[in-house]
The first five atom37 places (N, CA, C, CB, O) and aatype in JSON, in Angstrom:
{
  "aatype": [11, 13, 12, 0, 5, 10, 13, 0, 0, 19, 11, 14, 7, 7, 19, 19, 0, 19, 19, 3, 8, 19, 15, 0, 0, 7, 16, 7, 9, 15, 19, 9, 3, 0, 10, 8, 1, 9, 3, 14, 6, 13, 19, 1, 0, 6, 13, 11, 1, 15, 7, 13, 19, 13, 3, 7, 6, 15, 3, 10, 10, 1, 2, 14, 0, 3, 0, 1, 16, 10, 1, 19, 13, 6, 15, 3, 9, 1, 7, 8, 16, 3, 5, 13, 19, 10, 1, 13, 1, 11, 14, 0],
  "atom_mask": [
    [1, 1, 1, 1, 1],
    [1, 1, 1, 1, 1],
    [1, 1, 1, 1, 1],
    [1, 1, 1, 1, 1],
    [1, 1, 1, 1, 1],
    [1, 1, 1, 1, 1],
    [1, 1, 1, 1, 1],
    [1, 1, 1, 1, 1],
    [1, 1, 1, 1, 1],
    [1, 1, 1, 1, 1],
    [1, 1, 1, 1, 1],
    [1, 1, 1, 1, 1],
    [1, 1, 1, 0, 1],
    [1, 1, 1, 0, 1],
    [1, 1, 1, 1, 1],
    [1, 1, 1, 1, 1],
    [1, 1, 1, 1, 1],
    [1, 1, 1, 1, 1],
    [1, 1, 1, 1, 1],
    [1, 1, 1, 1, 1],
    [1, 1, 1, 1, 1],
    [1, 1, 1, 1, 1],
    [1, 1, 1, 1, 1],
    [1, 1, 1, 1, 1],
    [1, 1, 1, 1, 1],
    [1, 1, 1, 0, 1],
    [1, 1, 1, 1, 1],
    [1, 1, 1, 0, 1],
    [1, 1, 1, 1, 1],
    [1, 1, 1, 1, 1],
    [1, 1, 1, 1, 1],
    [1, 1, 1, 1, 1],
    [1, 1, 1, 1, 1],
    [1, 1, 1, 1, 1],
    [1, 1, 1, 1, 1],
    [1, 1, 1, 1, 1],
    [1, 1, 1, 1, 1],
    [1, 1, 1, 1, 1],
    [1, 1, 1, 1, 1],
    [1, 1, 1, 1, 1],
    [1, 1, 1, 1, 1],
    [1, 1, 1, 1, 1],
    [1, 1, 1, 1, 1],
    [1, 1, 1, 1, 1],
    [1, 1, 1, 1, 1],
    [1, 1, 1, 1, 1],
    [1, 1, 1, 1, 1],
    [1, 1, 1, 1, 1],
    [1, 1, 1, 1, 1],
    [1, 1, 1, 1, 1],
    [1, 1, 1, 0, 1],
    [1, 1, 1, 1, 1],
    [1, 1, 1, 1, 1],
    [1, 1, 1, 1, 1],
    [1, 1, 1, 1, 1],
    [1, 1, 1, 0, 1],
    [1, 1, 1, 1, 1],
    [1, 1, 1, 1, 1],
    [1, 1, 1, 1, 1],
    [1, 1, 1, 1, 1],
    [1, 1, 1, 1, 1],
    [1, 1, 1, 1, 1],
    [1, 1, 1, 1, 1],
    [1, 1, 1, 1, 1],
    [1, 1, 1, 1, 1],
    [1, 1, 1, 1, 1],
    [1, 1, 1, 1, 1],
    [1, 1, 1, 1, 1],
    [1, 1, 1, 1, 1],
    [1, 1, 1, 1, 1],
    [1, 1, 1, 1, 1],
    [1, 1, 1, 1, 1],
    [1, 1, 1, 1, 1],
    [1, 1, 1, 1, 1],
    [1, 1, 1, 1, 1],
    [1, 1, 1, 1, 1],
    [1, 1, 1, 1, 1],
    [1, 1, 1, 1, 1],
    [1, 1, 1, 0, 1],
    [1, 1, 1, 1, 1],
    [1, 1, 1, 1, 1],
    [1, 1, 1, 1, 1],
    [1, 1, 1, 1, 1],
    [1, 1, 1, 1, 1],
    [1, 1, 1, 1, 1],
    [1, 1, 1, 1, 1],
    [1, 1, 1, 1, 1],
    [1, 1, 1, 1, 1],
    [1, 1, 1, 1, 1],
    [1, 1, 1, 1, 1],
    [1, 1, 1, 1, 1],
    [1, 1, 1, 1, 1]
  ],
  "atom_positions": [
    [[9.22, -4.95, 13.16], [8.77, -4.52, 14.59], [7.19, -3.7, 14.72], [10.01, -3.45, 15.14], [6.31, -3.95, 15.55]],
    [[7.17, -2.75, 13.72], [6.27, -2.03, 13.26], [4.64, -2.89, 13.17], [6.91, -1.55, 11.9], [3.7, -2.57, 13.9]],
    [[4.57, -3.91, 12.2], [4.08, -4.38, 12.18], [3.47, -5.32, 13.09], [4.39, -4.42, 11.58], [2.29, -5.65, 12.93]],
    [[4.24, -5.82, 14.11], [4.05, -6.55, 15.12], [2.72, -5.8, 15.86], [5.43, -6.67, 15.94], [1.58, -6.26, 16.0]],
    [[3.33, -4.33, 16.34], [2.86, -3.32, 17.24], [1.49, -3.3, 16.57], [3.73, -1.87, 17.32], [0.41, -3.48, 17.14]],
    [[1.69, -3.04, 15.3], [0.2, -2.49, 14.39], [-0.8, -4.12, 14.71], [0.65, -2.11, 11.97], [-2.0, -3.92, 14.91]],
    [[-0.54, -4.9, 14.74], [-1.29, -6.65, 14.66], [-1.61, -6.55, 16.05], [-0.13, -8.31, 14.23], [-2.78, -6.89, 16.19]],
    [[-1.05, -6.2, 17.2], [-1.32, -6.36, 18.71], [-1.97, -5.14, 19.15], [0.0, -6.61, 19.56], [-2.23, -5.03, 20.35]],
    [[-2.33, -4.02, 18.19], [-2.81, -2.69, 18.47], [-4.6, -2.96, 18.41], [-2.11, -1.47, 17.2], [-5.54, -2.61, 19.12]],
    [[-4.42, -3.85, 17.0], [-5.81, -3.77, 16.36], [-6.65, -4.67, 16.93], [-5.84, -4.03, 14.92], [-5.99, -5.7, 17.03]],
    [[-7.94, -4.89, 17.44], [-8.56, -5.56, 18.07], [-9.09, -6.94, 17.07], [-9.54, -4.64, 18.68], [-9.03, -6.87, 15.84]],
    [[-9.56, -8.07, 17.74], [-10.15, -9.13, 16.66], [-11.06, -8.68, 16.2], [-10.56, -10.39, 17.0], [-11.93, -8.06, 16.82]],
    [[-11.02, -8.95, 14.71], [-12.01, -8.77, 13.88], [-11.64, -7.27, 13.06], [0.0, 0.0, 0.0], [-12.17, -7.16, 11.95]],
    [[-10.77, -6.12, 13.55], [-11.03, -5.01, 13.43], [-10.05, -5.45, 11.91], [0.0, 0.0, 0.0], [-9.69, -6.54, 11.46]],
    [[-9.84, -3.84, 11.38], [-9.95, -3.59, 10.03], [-8.91, -2.25, 9.98], [-11.62, -3.36, 9.53], [-9.23, -1.08, 10.23]],
    [[-7.29, -2.87, 9.48], [-7.04, -1.86, 8.81], [-6.85, -1.79, 7.05], [-6.0, -1.51, 9.48], [-6.6, -2.65, 6.21]],
    [[-7.07, -0.43, 6.97], [-6.98, -0.1, 5.36], [-5.47, 0.71, 5.11], [-8.46, 1.05, 4.83], [-4.91, 1.3, 6.04]],
    [[-4.98, 0.65, 3.88], [-4.09, 0.97, 3.44], [-4.28, 1.45, 2.31], [-3.39, 0.25, 3.53], [-4.98, 0.8, 1.54]],
    [[-3.62, 2.89, 1.8], [-3.78, 3.39, 0.76], [-2.34, 3.98, 0.32], [-4.88, 4.28, 0.88], [-1.77, 4.69, 1.15]],
    [[-1.75, 3.77, -0.84], [-0.32, 4.01, -0.81], [-0.49, 4.25, -2.58], [0.85, 2.55, -0.06], [-1.4, 3.98, -3.37]],
    [[1.18, 5.05, -2.75], [1.1, 4.93, -4.34], [1.94, 3.85, -4.97], [1.53, 6.24, -5.01], [2.97, 3.4, -4.48]],
    [[1.37, 3.5, -6.11], [1.76, 1.84, -6.81], [3.21, 2.23, -7.33], [0.53, 1.17, -8.42], [3.3, 3.36, -7.83]],
    [[4.31, 1.48, -7.28], [5.48, 1.07, -7.84], [5.51, 0.26, -8.52], [6.22, 0.82, -7.24], [4.61, -0.56, -8.46]],
    [[6.5, 0.11, -9.45], [6.4, -0.78, -10.57], [6.31, -2.54, -9.78], [7.95, -0.43, -11.7], [7.03, -2.85, -8.83]],
    [[5.41, -3.41, -10.35], [5.71, -4.59, -10.01], [7.01, -5.17, -9.92], [5.13, -5.18, -10.66], [7.78, -5.07, -10.87]],
    [[7.43, -5.95, -8.58], [8.74, -6.53, -8.27], [9.64, -5.67, -7.52], [0.0, 0.0, 0.0], [10.73, -6.01, -7.05]],
    [[9.0, -4.32, -7.42], [9.99, -3.25, -6.78], [10.13, -3.47, -5.18], [9.38, -1.64, -7.07], [11.22, -3.33, -4.61]],
    [[9.06, -3.79, -4.58], [9.09, -3.93, -3.11], [9.27, -2.23, -2.7], [0.0, 0.0, 0.0], [8.68, -1.21, -3.07]],
    [[10.43, -2.51, -1.73], [10.32, -0.82, -1.23], [11.7, -0.28, -1.62], [10.05, -0.53, 0.66], [12.24, 0.76, -1.23]],
    [[12.11, -1.11, -2.4], [13.48, -0.27, -3.22], [13.45, 0.94, -3.63], [13.9, -0.8, -4.44], [14.45, 1.66, -3.66]],
    [[11.96, 1.4, -4.11], [11.89, 3.07, -4.44], [11.14, 3.87, -3.81], [11.49, 3.41, -5.66], [10.44, 4.75, -4.32]],
    [[11.27, 3.5, -2.23], [10.58, 4.26, -1.28], [10.89, 5.55, -1.06], [10.64, 3.72, -0.2], [10.23, 6.58, -0.92]],
    [[12.21, 5.23, -1.05], [12.87, 6.57, -0.65], [13.0, 7.77, -2.1], [14.58, 6.09, 0.0], [12.96, 8.99, -1.99]],
    [[13.16, 6.96, -3.41], [13.61, 7.63, -4.48], [11.98, 8.6, -5.02], [14.35, 6.31, -5.69], [11.96, 9.79, -5.35]],
    [[10.81, 7.68, -4.95], [9.9, 7.64, -5.99], [8.63, 8.12, -4.78], [9.8, 5.94, -6.96], [7.71, 8.87, -5.1]],
    [[8.73, 7.74, -3.82], [7.67, 7.47, -2.61], [6.96, 6.92, -3.22], [6.96, 8.49, -1.82], [6.14, 7.69, -3.72]],
    [[6.75, 5.59, -3.57], [5.71, 4.65, -3.63], [6.32, 2.91, -3.47], [4.94, 4.99, -5.13], [7.53, 2.68, -3.36]],
    [[5.26, 1.8, -3.48], [5.47, 0.76, -2.89], [4.99, -0.12, -3.75], [5.04, 0.72, -1.69], [4.19, 0.26, -4.6]],
    [[5.32, -1.27, -3.69], [4.87, -2.54, -4.7], [3.81, -3.25, -3.86], [6.22, -3.73, -5.14], [4.19, -4.05, -3.0]],
    [[1.88, -2.9, -4.12], [1.11, -3.73, -3.4], [1.68, -4.44, -3.09], [0.21, -4.2, -3.75], [2.23, -4.23, -2.01]],
    [[1.97, -5.73, -3.75], [2.01, -7.14, -3.39], [3.32, -7.28, -2.49], [2.04, -8.12, -4.74], [3.63, -8.42, -2.17]],
    [[4.05, -6.31, -2.08], [4.97, -6.4, -1.35], [4.02, -5.99, 0.41], [6.27, -5.32, -2.05], [4.22, -6.5, 1.51]],
    [[3.0, -4.86, -0.03], [2.19, -4.77, 1.22], [1.41, -5.95, 1.45], [1.3, -3.62, 1.2], [1.54, -6.41, 2.58]],
    [[0.44, -6.71, 0.49], [0.18, -7.59, 0.93], [1.01, -8.31, 1.84], [-0.14, -8.05, 0.16], [0.82, -8.39, 3.05]],
    [[2.1, -8.91, 1.09], [2.8, -9.92, 1.64], [3.56, -9.67, 3.22], [3.79, -10.22, 0.55], [4.18, -10.49, 3.89]],
    [[3.28, -8.43, 3.47], [3.84, -8.12, 4.76], [2.45, -8.42, 5.71], [4.5, -6.42, 4.83], [2.46, -9.19, 6.67]],
    [[1.16, -7.58, 5.19], [0.31, -7.86, 6.19], [0.3, -9.55, 6.52], [-1.1, -7.25, 5.74], [0.33, -10.04, 7.65]],
    [[0.26, -10.35, 5.17], [-0.1, -11.8, 5.5], [0.82, -12.35, 6.78], [0.17, -12.78, 4.09], [0.42, -12.92, 7.8]],
    [[1.82, -12.09, 6.51], [3.05, -12.48, 7.37], [2.91, -12.16, 8.67], [4.27, -11.87, 6.95], [3.17, -12.99, 9.53]],
    [[2.48, -10.93, 8.97], [2.26, -10.26, 10.18], [0.7, -10.8, 10.77], [2.36, -8.56, 9.86], [0.09, -10.24, 11.68]],
    [[0.22, -12.02, 10.03], [-0.91, -12.33, 10.63], [-2.45, -11.94, 10.15], [0.0, 0.0, 0.0], [-3.48, -12.54, 10.45]],
    [[-2.36, -11.02, 9.5], [-3.98, -10.01, 8.97], [-4.28, -10.94, 7.77], [-3.76, -7.88, 8.28], [-3.45, -11.75, 7.35]],
    [[-5.62, -10.75, 7.19], [-6.19, -11.37, 6.23], [-6.48, -10.42, 4.95], [-7.36, -11.99, 6.79], [-6.9, -9.28, 5.12]],
    [[-6.27, -10.85, 3.91], [-6.78, -10.16, 3.24], [-8.22, -9.97, 2.95], [-6.24, -10.35, 2.48], [-8.89, -10.9, 2.5]],
    [[-8.82, -8.58, 3.25], [-10.37, -8.73, 3.35], [-10.8, -7.65, 1.99], [-11.08, -8.13, 5.15], [-11.79, -6.95, 2.17]],
    [[-10.27, -7.57, 1.05], [-10.85, -6.87, -0.05], [-9.73, -5.48, -0.65], [0.0, 0.0, 0.0], [-8.65, -5.23, -0.13]],
    [[-10.32, -4.72, -1.83], [-9.43, -4.13, -2.31], [-10.5, -2.71, -2.98], [-8.5, -5.21, -3.32], [-11.71, -2.91, -2.86]],
    [[-10.14, -1.56, -3.54], [-10.42, -0.66, -4.43], [-10.32, -0.45, -5.46], [-10.19, -0.05, -4.3], [-9.29, -1.11, -5.58]],
    [[-10.5, -0.04, -6.52], [-9.95, 0.47, -7.48], [-10.33, 2.21, -7.94], [-10.27, -0.54, -8.46], [-9.98, 2.82, -8.95]],
    [[-11.2, 2.7, -6.7], [-10.91, 4.15, -7.01], [-10.07, 4.74, -7.21], [-11.13, 4.77, -6.46], [-10.22, 5.68, -7.99]],
    [[-8.71, 4.5, -6.61], [-8.03, 5.67, -6.69], [-6.91, 5.33, -8.1], [-7.27, 6.01, -5.08], [-6.05, 6.05, -8.6]],
    [[-7.35, 3.89, -8.45], [-6.32, 3.75, -9.56], [-6.06, 4.55, -10.7], [-6.49, 2.72, -10.06], [-6.98, 5.3, -11.06]],
    [[-4.89, 4.55, -11.43], [-4.85, 5.11, -12.87], [-3.78, 4.85, -13.66], [-4.92, 6.45, -12.91], [-2.63, 5.28, -13.58]],
    [[-4.35, 3.98, -14.56], [-3.49, 3.0, -15.35], [-2.39, 3.85, -16.43], [-4.6, 1.94, -16.26], [-1.56, 3.32, -17.17]],
    [[-2.7, 5.46, -16.25], [-1.87, 6.4, -17.21], [-0.36, 6.33, -16.66], [-2.48, 8.07, -17.2], [0.76, 6.37, -17.16]],
    [[-1.02, 6.18, -15.17], [0.82, 6.86, -14.41], [1.93, 5.65, -14.75], [0.86, 7.05, -12.03], [1.99, 4.67, -14.01]],
    [[2.65, 5.73, -15.7], [4.28, 5.26, -15.71], [4.83, 4.95, -14.13], [5.34, 6.66, -16.43], [6.01, 4.62, -14.02]],
    [[4.26, 5.01, -13.31], [4.88, 4.41, -12.05], [6.54, 4.62, -11.52], [4.68, 2.94, -12.27], [7.14, 4.17, -10.55]],
    [[7.03, 5.66, -12.8], [8.32, 6.24, -12.87], [9.03, 7.37, -12.02], [8.33, 6.63, -13.98], [10.11, 7.5, -11.43]],
    [[7.66, 8.29, -12.3], [8.08, 9.71, -11.4], [7.78, 9.46, -9.63], [6.9, 11.23, -12.03], [7.11, 8.65, -9.0]],
    [[8.61, 10.53, -9.29], [8.4, 10.96, -7.92], [6.88, 11.28, -7.55], [9.27, 12.21, -7.67], [6.38, 12.05, -8.37]],
    [[6.16, 10.96, -6.71], [4.88, 11.31, -6.73], [4.67, 12.74, -6.92], [4.28, 10.87, -5.62], [3.75, 13.24, -7.56]],
    [[5.92, 13.55, -6.09], [5.46, 15.1, -5.71], [6.19, 15.71, -7.06], [6.14, 15.85, -3.95], [6.68, 16.84, -6.95]],
    [[6.29, 15.04, -8.28], [6.71, 15.88, -9.37], [5.38, 16.65, -10.2], [7.58, 14.89, -10.36], [4.36, 16.03, -10.52]],
    [[5.55, 17.76, -10.42], [4.04, 18.51, -11.4], [3.43, 17.53, -12.17], [4.42, 19.79, -12.68], [2.22, 17.39, -12.02]],
    [[4.01, 16.82, -12.94], [3.9, 16.11, -14.35], [2.82, 14.93, -13.48], [5.76, 15.39, -15.25], [2.31, 14.16, -14.3]],
    [[2.52, 14.74, -12.53], [2.41, 13.27, -12.12], [1.5, 13.64, -10.1], [4.68, 12.32, -12.18], [1.07, 12.76, -9.35]],
    [[1.51, 14.94, -9.86], [1.07, 14.92, -8.54], [-0.39, 14.97, -8.69], [1.65, 16.05, -7.67], [-0.88, 15.65, -9.59]],
    [[-1.08, 14.34, -7.91], [-2.61, 14.24, -7.68], [-3.2, 13.37, -8.81], [0.0, 0.0, 0.0], [-4.42, 13.22, -8.82]],
    [[-2.5, 12.8, -9.73], [-2.71, 11.5, -10.54], [-1.99, 10.61, -10.37], [-2.66, 11.56, -11.74], [-1.94, 9.98, -11.42]],
    [[-1.42, 10.19, -9.66], [-0.71, 8.96, -9.57], [-1.91, 7.61, -9.27], [0.5, 9.18, -8.26], [-3.04, 7.59, -8.78]],
    [[-1.09, 6.66, -9.8], [-1.78, 5.25, -9.56], [-1.89, 4.95, -8.07], [-0.94, 4.02, -10.26], [-0.79, 4.91, -7.53]],
    [[-2.91, 4.75, -7.3], [-2.96, 4.66, -6.12], [-3.67, 3.05, -5.36], [-3.67, 5.95, -5.86], [-4.67, 2.81, -6.04]],
    [[-3.58, 2.41, -4.74], [-3.96, 1.38, -4.45], [-4.51, 1.28, -3.15], [-3.13, 0.66, -4.67], [-3.78, 1.66, -2.24]],
    [[-5.69, 0.84, -2.85], [-6.66, 1.03, -1.55], [-6.72, -0.56, -1.1], [-8.44, 1.79, -1.98], [-7.44, -1.23, -1.84]],
    [[-6.14, -1.23, -0.1], [-6.09, -2.51, 0.3], [-6.83, -2.81, 1.89], [-4.55, -2.86, 0.24], [-6.68, -1.86, 2.67]],
    [[-7.38, -3.65, 2.28], [-8.01, -3.83, 3.42], [-7.56, -5.16, 3.99], [-9.44, -3.71, 3.24], [-7.39, -6.17, 3.31]],
    [[-7.37, -5.05, 5.55], [-6.93, -6.45, 6.39], [-7.71, -6.05, 6.97], [-5.58, -6.92, 7.08], [-8.27, -4.98, 7.19]],
    [[-7.76, -7.69, 7.42], [-8.78, -7.7, 8.68], [-7.96, -8.51, 9.92], [-10.4, -8.62, 8.24], [-7.04, -9.21, 9.48]],
    [[-8.11, -8.54, 11.34], [-7.22, -9.15, 12.15], [-8.26, -10.24, 12.64], [-6.49, -8.17, 13.28], [-9.34, -9.92, 13.12]],
    [[-7.82, -11.59, 12.46], [-9.13, -12.73, 12.65], [-9.43, -12.56, 13.87], [-8.87, -14.37, 12.43], [-8.58, -12.13, 14.66]],
    [[-10.67, -12.87, 14.26], [-11.7, -12.92, 15.44], [-10.71, -13.89, 16.36], [-13.46, -13.67, 14.99], [-11.08, -14.25, 17.48]]
  ]
}
């Protein structure tokens, strides 16, 4: 329901950026509550299913040293998590 509302709210040609903490590949949304992380491939699939087109990404916030197993608020990783930045566009 949220994605349908977001799609309706964005003007044709408009852009949505998503920044979040990376979870292990294949976890989907299963660790959101426990680790406050999400699989970027799940995010891509949800936006595509909702009608958005993938429009780019940035590695600016990536940290390959993050094992992606700790809750993002843990002192050992806070401020140093592996994060993704994805950009989606609503077709014109």
